[in-house]
Amino acid sequence: MGNTLVRMTRRSTDLGLLAVAAVWGSSYLATKEIASLDTVFALLGVRFTLATAVLTVVLCHRLAGVTRPEAVSGVVGGILLAAVCVAETYGVTMTSASNAGLIMALTIVATPMLQRHRVSRHFYFAAALAVIGCGLLTQSAGLTAPRAGDIVIGVAAVLRAVHVTVMARMAEANETDSARTTLVQLLTVAAVALVVSVVSGQSVPAMTAAYGAADWMLIGYLAVACTVFAFLLQLRALGTTSPARVSLLLGTEPLWAAVIGVTVAGDPVTGAGLAGAALVVAGTTWGRMVVSSPASASRQLRVGLATDRAALPVLQVDGRSGVL
């Protein structure tokens, strides 16, 4: 009976994590549908204000007594996170949703290179496959200079790797609560975006006044499903399964982004694009497996899980993470 319950719990956790990966994969298209070059900061301000409010209500029982390390870590992480979100949102307005999702997967191979942990030489072969795949994606329409959107998304991927690395090191230096640190990060992103929107002349009232029901549904989806739901389910999963398993299941996000971009948005399918997508998925999956292997994991005190474009923070796991 006990083994059956364990299997059922693991199966439901796996399905939940795959649902998170699919939601994250769909976030590129959702963002592309609602974002424009002249509303990026205003959109991020509204989105993260809503996400902060919802997470505050859900986690109210854990928010008392935010420590100084949590506040500092949250603010620093939030500033980096805001940079990731800005680059990503600008980038997705200038390239296809499928390209954005696949190129952002470079975070998976960029992060270990920025961290202090040594990795197997096989990891570099995997990273090379992913980079070649991204190169093919930028040339899927023929031999031309990479599109500006592809380049900006690549910058966002590197920034996210920086964010993951900085947060991992800060978590190693101080004991912090993931929920409280997350909330400070989301609040910081909202504040930065709203301030910059005012300075840049992007009016939040004008943008929201022009929104219809479909627009608000997309903002709600990005804030609640892609941010709050994803964070809570990931945190719960870390209490019932291994970090390596969580990482590998969430690693299907680029595949979901490509499938949704092609089937829903009608992104063009070319031979070079298919080859690039296959190499990105193969390279990032192989890279995750190498980094998550027992030999590699034994050299790491904590495991950092990079999260979605909705800019969730890194969850630092040391085997003691509780369940909400």
Tab-separated table of C-alpha atoms in Angstrom:
chain	number	residue	atom	x	y	z
A	1	MET	CA	0.000	0.000	0.000
A	2	GLY	CA	2.813	2.360	0.911
A	3	ASN	CA	4.666	1.733	-2.342
A	4	THR	CA	1.470	2.331	-4.307
A	5	LEU	CA	0.948	5.690	-2.608
A	6	VAL	CA	4.564	6.639	-3.306
A	7	ARG	CA	4.151	5.757	-6.984
A	8	MET	CA	0.885	7.709	-7.197
A	9	THR	CA	2.473	10.730	-5.520
A	10	ARG	CA	5.464	10.576	-7.853
A	11	ARG	CA	3.204	10.233	-10.901
A	12	SER	CA	1.047	13.193	-9.887
A	13	THR	CA	4.162	15.247	-9.137
A	14	ASP	CA	5.648	14.383	-12.531
A	15	LEU	CA	2.425	15.361	-14.291
A	16	GLY	CA	2.328	18.618	-12.349
A	17	LEU	CA	5.902	19.454	-13.310
A	18	LEU	CA	5.189	18.676	-16.954
A	19	ALA	CA	2.180	21.010	-16.688
A	20	VAL	CA	4.484	23.741	-15.359
A	21	ALA	CA	6.908	23.157	-18.258
A	22	ALA	CA	4.018	23.400	-20.730
A	23	VAL	CA	2.742	26.603	-19.096
A	24	TRP	CA	6.220	28.090	-19.258
A	25	GLY	CA	6.520	27.038	-22.896
A	26	SER	CA	3.269	28.815	-23.676
A	27	SER	CA	4.399	32.019	-21.919
A	28	TYR	CA	6.365	33.130	-24.988
A	29	LEU	CA	3.297	33.146	-27.180
A	30	ALA	CA	1.169	34.752	-24.454
A	31	THR	CA	3.758	37.511	-24.050
A	32	LYS	CA	4.046	38.005	-27.794
A	33	GLU	CA	0.274	38.387	-28.072
A	34	ILE	CA	0.082	41.193	-25.549
A	35	ALA	CA	3.482	42.942	-25.561
A	36	SER	CA	4.651	45.710	-27.861
A	37	LEU	CA	7.878	47.708	-28.009
A	38	ASP	CA	6.245	50.750	-26.408
A	39	THR	CA	4.545	48.928	-23.507
A	40	VAL	CA	7.238	46.557	-22.203
A	41	PHE	CA	7.883	48.318	-18.871
A	42	ALA	CA	4.225	49.099	-18.213
A	43	LEU	CA	3.244	45.493	-18.975
A	44	LEU	CA	5.895	44.085	-16.646
A	45	GLY	CA	4.837	46.494	-13.911
A	46	VAL	CA	1.216	45.370	-14.055
A	47	ARG	CA	2.089	41.700	-14.418
A	48	PHE	CA	4.431	41.546	-11.451
A	49	THR	CA	2.258	43.731	-9.248
A	50	LEU	CA	-0.551	41.219	-9.760
A	51	ALA	CA	1.774	38.266	-9.168
A	52	THR	CA	3.094	39.851	-5.958
A	53	ALA	CA	-0.425	40.456	-4.653
A	54	VAL	CA	-1.543	36.876	-5.333
A	55	LEU	CA	1.579	35.321	-3.811
A	56	THR	CA	1.245	37.541	-0.732
A	57	VAL	CA	-2.265	36.207	-0.124
A	58	VAL	CA	-1.223	32.585	-0.672
A	59	LEU	CA	1.921	32.743	1.485
A	60	CYS	CA	0.720	35.132	4.194
A	61	HIS	CA	1.460	32.537	6.913
A	62	ARG	CA	5.158	32.471	5.935
A	63	LEU	CA	5.821	36.162	5.469
A	64	ALA	CA	6.307	37.265	9.054
A	65	GLY	CA	9.852	38.123	10.007
A	66	VAL	CA	11.608	38.709	6.687
A	67	THR	CA	15.311	38.667	7.542
A	68	ARG	CA	17.927	41.124	6.284
A	69	PRO	CA	19.662	38.465	4.104
A	70	GLU	CA	16.290	37.605	2.539
A	71	ALA	CA	15.551	41.270	1.837
A	72	VAL	CA	19.010	41.916	0.363
A	73	SER	CA	18.937	38.698	-1.681
A	74	GLY	CA	15.441	39.488	-2.918
A	75	VAL	CA	16.299	43.046	-3.968
A	76	VAL	CA	19.526	42.049	-5.729
A	77	GLY	CA	17.808	39.116	-7.393
A	78	GLY	CA	14.846	41.282	-8.317
A	79	ILE	CA	17.021	43.851	-10.069
A	80	LEU	CA	18.728	41.111	-12.088
A	81	LEU	CA	15.352	39.523	-12.721
A	82	ALA	CA	13.974	42.807	-14.037
A	83	ALA	CA	16.848	42.952	-16.534
A	84	VAL	CA	16.056	39.388	-17.663
A	85	CYS	CA	12.370	40.196	-18.089
A	86	VAL	CA	13.002	43.385	-20.045
A	87	ALA	CA	15.424	41.709	-22.463
A	88	GLU	CA	13.164	38.686	-22.845
A	89	THR	CA	10.000	40.713	-23.417
A	90	TYR	CA	11.656	43.012	-25.938
A	91	GLY	CA	13.161	39.992	-27.671
A	92	VAL	CA	9.919	38.052	-27.978
A	93	THR	CA	8.262	41.024	-29.695
A	94	MET	CA	10.899	40.795	-32.438
A	95	THR	CA	11.170	37.046	-33.064
A	96	SER	CA	8.921	33.994	-33.150
A	97	ALA	CA	7.585	32.427	-29.974
A	98	SER	CA	9.226	29.096	-30.796
A	99	ASN	CA	12.630	30.697	-31.419
A	100	ALA	CA	12.379	32.633	-28.155
A	101	GLY	CA	11.641	29.502	-26.138
A	102	LEU	CA	14.416	27.485	-27.703
A	103	ILE	CA	17.101	30.179	-27.532
A	104	MET	CA	16.267	30.939	-23.880
A	105	ALA	CA	17.187	27.315	-23.172
A	106	LEU	CA	20.827	28.406	-23.488
A	107	THR	CA	20.493	29.347	-19.808
A	108	ILE	CA	20.705	25.642	-19.013
A	109	VAL	CA	24.190	25.328	-20.508
A	110	ALA	CA	25.395	28.846	-19.646
A	111	THR	CA	24.699	28.557	-15.918
A	112	PRO	CA	27.177	25.772	-15.034
A	113	MET	CA	29.873	27.623	-16.966
A	114	LEU	CA	29.388	30.671	-14.733
A	115	GLN	CA	29.320	28.672	-11.499
A	116	ARG	CA	32.359	27.459	-9.629
A	117	HIS	CA	31.576	23.749	-9.888
A	118	ARG	CA	33.590	21.680	-12.306
A	119	VAL	CA	31.621	19.731	-14.892
A	120	SER	CA	32.439	16.771	-17.093
A	121	ARG	CA	33.875	17.385	-20.554
A	122	HIS	CA	30.696	15.778	-21.889
A	123	PHE	CA	28.847	18.863	-20.718
A	124	TYR	CA	30.798	21.020	-23.145
A	125	PHE	CA	29.872	18.717	-26.021
A	126	ALA	CA	26.228	19.095	-24.976
A	127	ALA	CA	26.621	22.876	-24.758
A	128	ALA	CA	28.157	22.954	-28.234
A	129	LEU	CA	25.147	21.084	-29.641
A	130	ALA	CA	22.764	23.612	-28.061
A	131	VAL	CA	24.743	26.589	-29.373
A	132	ILE	CA	24.890	25.128	-32.893
A	133	GLY	CA	21.149	24.505	-32.681
A	134	CYS	CA	20.513	28.135	-31.757
A	135	GLY	CA	22.679	29.191	-34.684
A	136	LEU	CA	20.546	27.105	-37.036
A	137	LEU	CA	17.385	28.626	-35.572
A	138	THR	CA	18.605	32.134	-36.415
A	139	GLN	CA	19.212	30.986	-40.016
A	140	SER	CA	15.974	29.020	-40.434
A	141	ALA	CA	14.684	31.482	-43.026
A	142	GLY	CA	17.915	31.426	-45.030
A	143	LEU	CA	21.504	32.620	-44.663
A	144	THR	CA	21.083	36.120	-43.244
A	145	ALA	CA	22.245	38.142	-40.265
A	146	PRO	CA	20.524	36.983	-37.049
A	147	ARG	CA	17.338	38.852	-36.260
A	148	ALA	CA	17.531	41.489	-33.554
A	149	GLY	CA	14.970	39.570	-31.516
A	150	ASP	CA	17.077	36.391	-31.556
A	151	ILE	CA	20.120	38.346	-30.339
A	152	VAL	CA	18.168	40.046	-27.540
A	153	ILE	CA	16.734	36.692	-26.417
A	154	GLY	CA	20.289	35.319	-26.348
A	155	VAL	CA	21.287	38.228	-24.101
A	156	ALA	CA	18.291	37.444	-21.864
A	157	ALA	CA	19.455	33.817	-21.579
A	158	VAL	CA	22.914	34.914	-20.442
A	159	LEU	CA	21.411	37.408	-17.974
A	160	ARG	CA	19.241	34.668	-16.533
A	161	ALA	CA	22.327	32.486	-16.074
A	162	VAL	CA	23.927	35.395	-14.187
A	163	HIS	CA	20.791	35.691	-12.053
A	164	VAL	CA	20.814	31.965	-11.275
A	165	THR	CA	24.505	32.063	-10.326
A	166	VAL	CA	24.248	35.162	-8.118
A	167	MET	CA	21.197	33.827	-6.280
A	168	ALA	CA	22.866	30.448	-5.753
A	169	ARG	CA	25.930	32.065	-4.191
A	170	MET	CA	23.845	34.334	-1.966
A	171	ALA	CA	21.795	31.346	-0.792
A	172	GLU	CA	24.994	29.455	0.050
A	173	ALA	CA	26.212	32.385	2.146
A	174	ASN	CA	23.003	32.793	4.180
A	175	GLU	CA	20.054	30.687	5.285
A	176	THR	CA	17.028	32.119	3.475
A	177	ASP	CA	13.395	31.144	3.027
A	178	SER	CA	12.537	30.596	-0.648
A	179	ALA	CA	8.986	31.927	-0.299
A	180	ARG	CA	9.956	35.206	1.366
A	181	THR	CA	12.909	35.768	-0.964
A	182	THR	CA	10.646	35.095	-3.943
A	183	LEU	CA	8.107	37.654	-2.810
A	184	VAL	CA	10.790	40.334	-2.365
A	185	GLN	CA	12.106	39.567	-5.857
A	186	LEU	CA	8.683	39.857	-7.473
A	187	LEU	CA	7.983	43.094	-5.582
A	188	THR	CA	11.349	44.487	-6.723
A	189	VAL	CA	10.662	43.623	-10.371
A	190	ALA	CA	7.257	45.322	-10.140
A	191	ALA	CA	8.762	48.454	-8.547
A	192	VAL	CA	11.629	48.705	-11.065
A	193	ALA	CA	9.288	48.215	-14.017
A	194	LEU	CA	6.782	50.796	-12.779
A	195	VAL	CA	9.480	53.411	-12.089
A	196	VAL	CA	11.127	52.884	-15.486
A	197	SER	CA	7.730	52.983	-17.213
A	198	VAL	CA	7.144	56.460	-15.762
A	199	VAL	CA	10.645	57.666	-16.706
A	200	SER	CA	10.329	56.266	-20.243
A	201	GLY	CA	6.862	57.697	-20.773
A	202	GLN	CA	5.078	54.346	-20.943
A	203	SER	CA	1.756	55.080	-19.264
A	204	VAL	CA	0.294	52.248	-17.200
A	205	PRO	CA	-3.183	53.883	-17.030
A	206	ALA	CA	-3.247	54.395	-20.806
A	207	MET	CA	-2.153	50.822	-21.457
A	208	THR	CA	-4.623	49.247	-19.064
A	209	ALA	CA	-7.466	51.466	-20.308
A	210	ALA	CA	-6.911	50.074	-23.795
A	211	TYR	CA	-7.017	46.464	-22.605
A	212	GLY	CA	-10.001	44.290	-23.343
A	213	ALA	CA	-11.106	41.094	-21.614
A	214	ALA	CA	-8.753	38.921	-23.681
A	215	ASP	CA	-5.765	41.108	-22.757
A	216	TRP	CA	-6.547	40.896	-19.052
A	217	MET	CA	-6.923	37.131	-19.323
A	218	LEU	CA	-3.432	36.924	-20.805
A	219	ILE	CA	-1.950	39.117	-18.063
A	220	GLY	CA	-3.690	37.001	-15.446
A	221	TYR	CA	-2.341	33.862	-17.094
A	222	LEU	CA	1.225	35.199	-17.106
A	223	ALA	CA	1.025	36.440	-13.514
A	224	VAL	CA	-0.895	33.606	-11.867
A	225	ALA	CA	-0.245	30.475	-13.942
A	226	CYS	CA	3.275	31.188	-15.230
A	227	THR	CA	4.554	32.733	-11.996
A	228	VAL	CA	2.603	31.944	-8.809
A	229	PHE	CA	1.290	28.483	-9.763
A	230	ALA	CA	4.667	27.448	-11.194
A	231	PHE	CA	6.587	28.542	-8.105
A	232	LEU	CA	4.221	26.845	-5.659
A	233	LEU	CA	4.089	23.579	-7.566
A	234	GLN	CA	7.861	23.510	-7.985
A	235	LEU	CA	8.392	24.155	-4.288
A	236	ARG	CA	5.930	21.408	-3.391
A	237	ALA	CA	7.572	18.992	-5.831
A	238	LEU	CA	10.958	19.552	-4.215
A	239	GLY	CA	9.526	18.108	-1.024
A	240	THR	CA	8.462	14.862	-2.711
A	241	THR	CA	11.034	14.151	-5.426
A	242	SER	CA	14.688	14.736	-6.237
A	243	PRO	CA	16.026	18.061	-7.553
A	244	ALA	CA	17.519	16.210	-10.543
A	245	ARG	CA	14.107	14.799	-11.491
A	246	VAL	CA	12.488	18.228	-11.128
A	247	SER	CA	15.190	19.765	-13.297
A	248	LEU	CA	14.866	17.170	-16.057
A	249	LEU	CA	11.059	17.389	-16.217
A	250	LEU	CA	11.120	21.186	-16.298
A	251	GLY	CA	13.748	20.883	-19.010
A	252	THR	CA	11.011	19.939	-21.492
A	253	GLU	CA	10.005	23.622	-21.583
A	254	PRO	CA	11.837	24.423	-24.872
A	255	LEU	CA	10.062	21.544	-26.588
A	256	TRP	CA	6.682	22.827	-25.392
A	257	ALA	CA	7.570	26.332	-26.586
A	258	ALA	CA	8.413	25.019	-30.054
A	259	VAL	CA	5.312	22.853	-30.331
A	260	ILE	CA	2.974	25.621	-29.145
A	261	GLY	CA	4.660	28.198	-31.368
A	262	VAL	CA	4.241	26.020	-34.468
A	263	THR	CA	0.767	24.604	-33.798
A	264	VAL	CA	-0.944	27.628	-32.233
A	265	ALA	CA	0.942	30.650	-33.594
A	266	GLY	CA	1.747	29.122	-36.966
A	267	ASP	CA	5.498	29.746	-36.713
A	268	PRO	CA	7.166	28.620	-39.953
A	269	VAL	CA	8.738	25.172	-40.098
A	270	THR	CA	11.924	24.746	-42.137
A	271	GLY	CA	14.590	22.078	-42.358
A	272	ALA	CA	17.168	24.289	-40.632
A	273	GLY	CA	14.645	25.241	-37.967
A	274	LEU	CA	13.758	21.609	-37.232
A	275	ALA	CA	17.433	20.636	-37.066
A	276	GLY	CA	18.161	23.589	-34.773
A	277	ALA	CA	15.254	22.735	-32.471
A	278	ALA	CA	16.357	19.100	-32.271
A	279	LEU	CA	19.937	20.094	-31.408
A	280	VAL	CA	18.824	22.586	-28.746
A	281	VAL	CA	16.528	20.058	-27.055
A	282	ALA	CA	19.143	17.277	-27.302
A	283	GLY	CA	21.987	19.487	-26.096
A	284	THR	CA	20.144	21.009	-23.151
A	285	THR	CA	18.685	17.649	-22.083
A	286	TRP	CA	22.126	16.027	-22.251
A	287	GLY	CA	23.620	18.947	-20.352
A	288	ARG	CA	21.015	18.671	-17.598
A	289	MET	CA	21.660	14.937	-17.297
A	290	VAL	CA	25.426	15.462	-17.005
A	291	VAL	CA	25.085	18.201	-14.377
A	292	SER	CA	22.442	16.197	-12.454
A	293	SER	CA	24.454	12.959	-12.458
A	294	PRO	CA	25.467	11.551	-9.029
A	295	ALA	CA	29.160	12.247	-9.750
A	296	SER	CA	28.429	15.891	-10.502
A	297	ALA	CA	25.843	16.290	-7.746
A	298	SER	CA	28.282	15.008	-5.123
A	299	ARG	CA	30.479	18.032	-5.805
A	300	GLN	CA	27.609	20.469	-5.292
A	301	LEU	CA	26.243	21.525	-1.917
A	302	ARG	CA	23.064	22.919	-3.453
A	303	VAL	CA	21.196	22.455	-6.697
A	304	GLY	CA	19.956	25.572	-8.534
A	305	LEU	CA	16.892	25.208	-10.726
A	306	ALA	CA	16.570	27.908	-13.364
A	307	THR	CA	12.985	28.909	-13.868
A	308	ASP	CA	10.856	30.394	-16.556
A	309	ARG	CA	10.697	33.658	-18.443
A	310	ALA	CA	8.080	34.730	-15.979
A	311	ALA	CA	11.232	35.229	-13.961
A	312	LEU	CA	10.741	33.024	-10.996
A	313	PRO	CA	13.787	32.968	-8.748
A	314	VAL	CA	16.176	30.097	-8.346
A	315	LEU	CA	15.078	27.518	-5.821
A	316	GLN	CA	18.037	26.441	-3.745
A	317	VAL	CA	17.621	22.877	-2.520
A	318	ASP	CA	19.721	21.160	0.118
A	319	GLY	CA	17.455	18.222	0.900
A	320	ARG	CA	15.637	20.082	3.670
A	321	SER	CA	13.091	22.042	1.663
A	322	GLY	CA	9.702	21.768	3.271
A	323	VAL	CA	6.342	21.383	1.602
A	324	LEU	CA	3.960	24.330	1.615
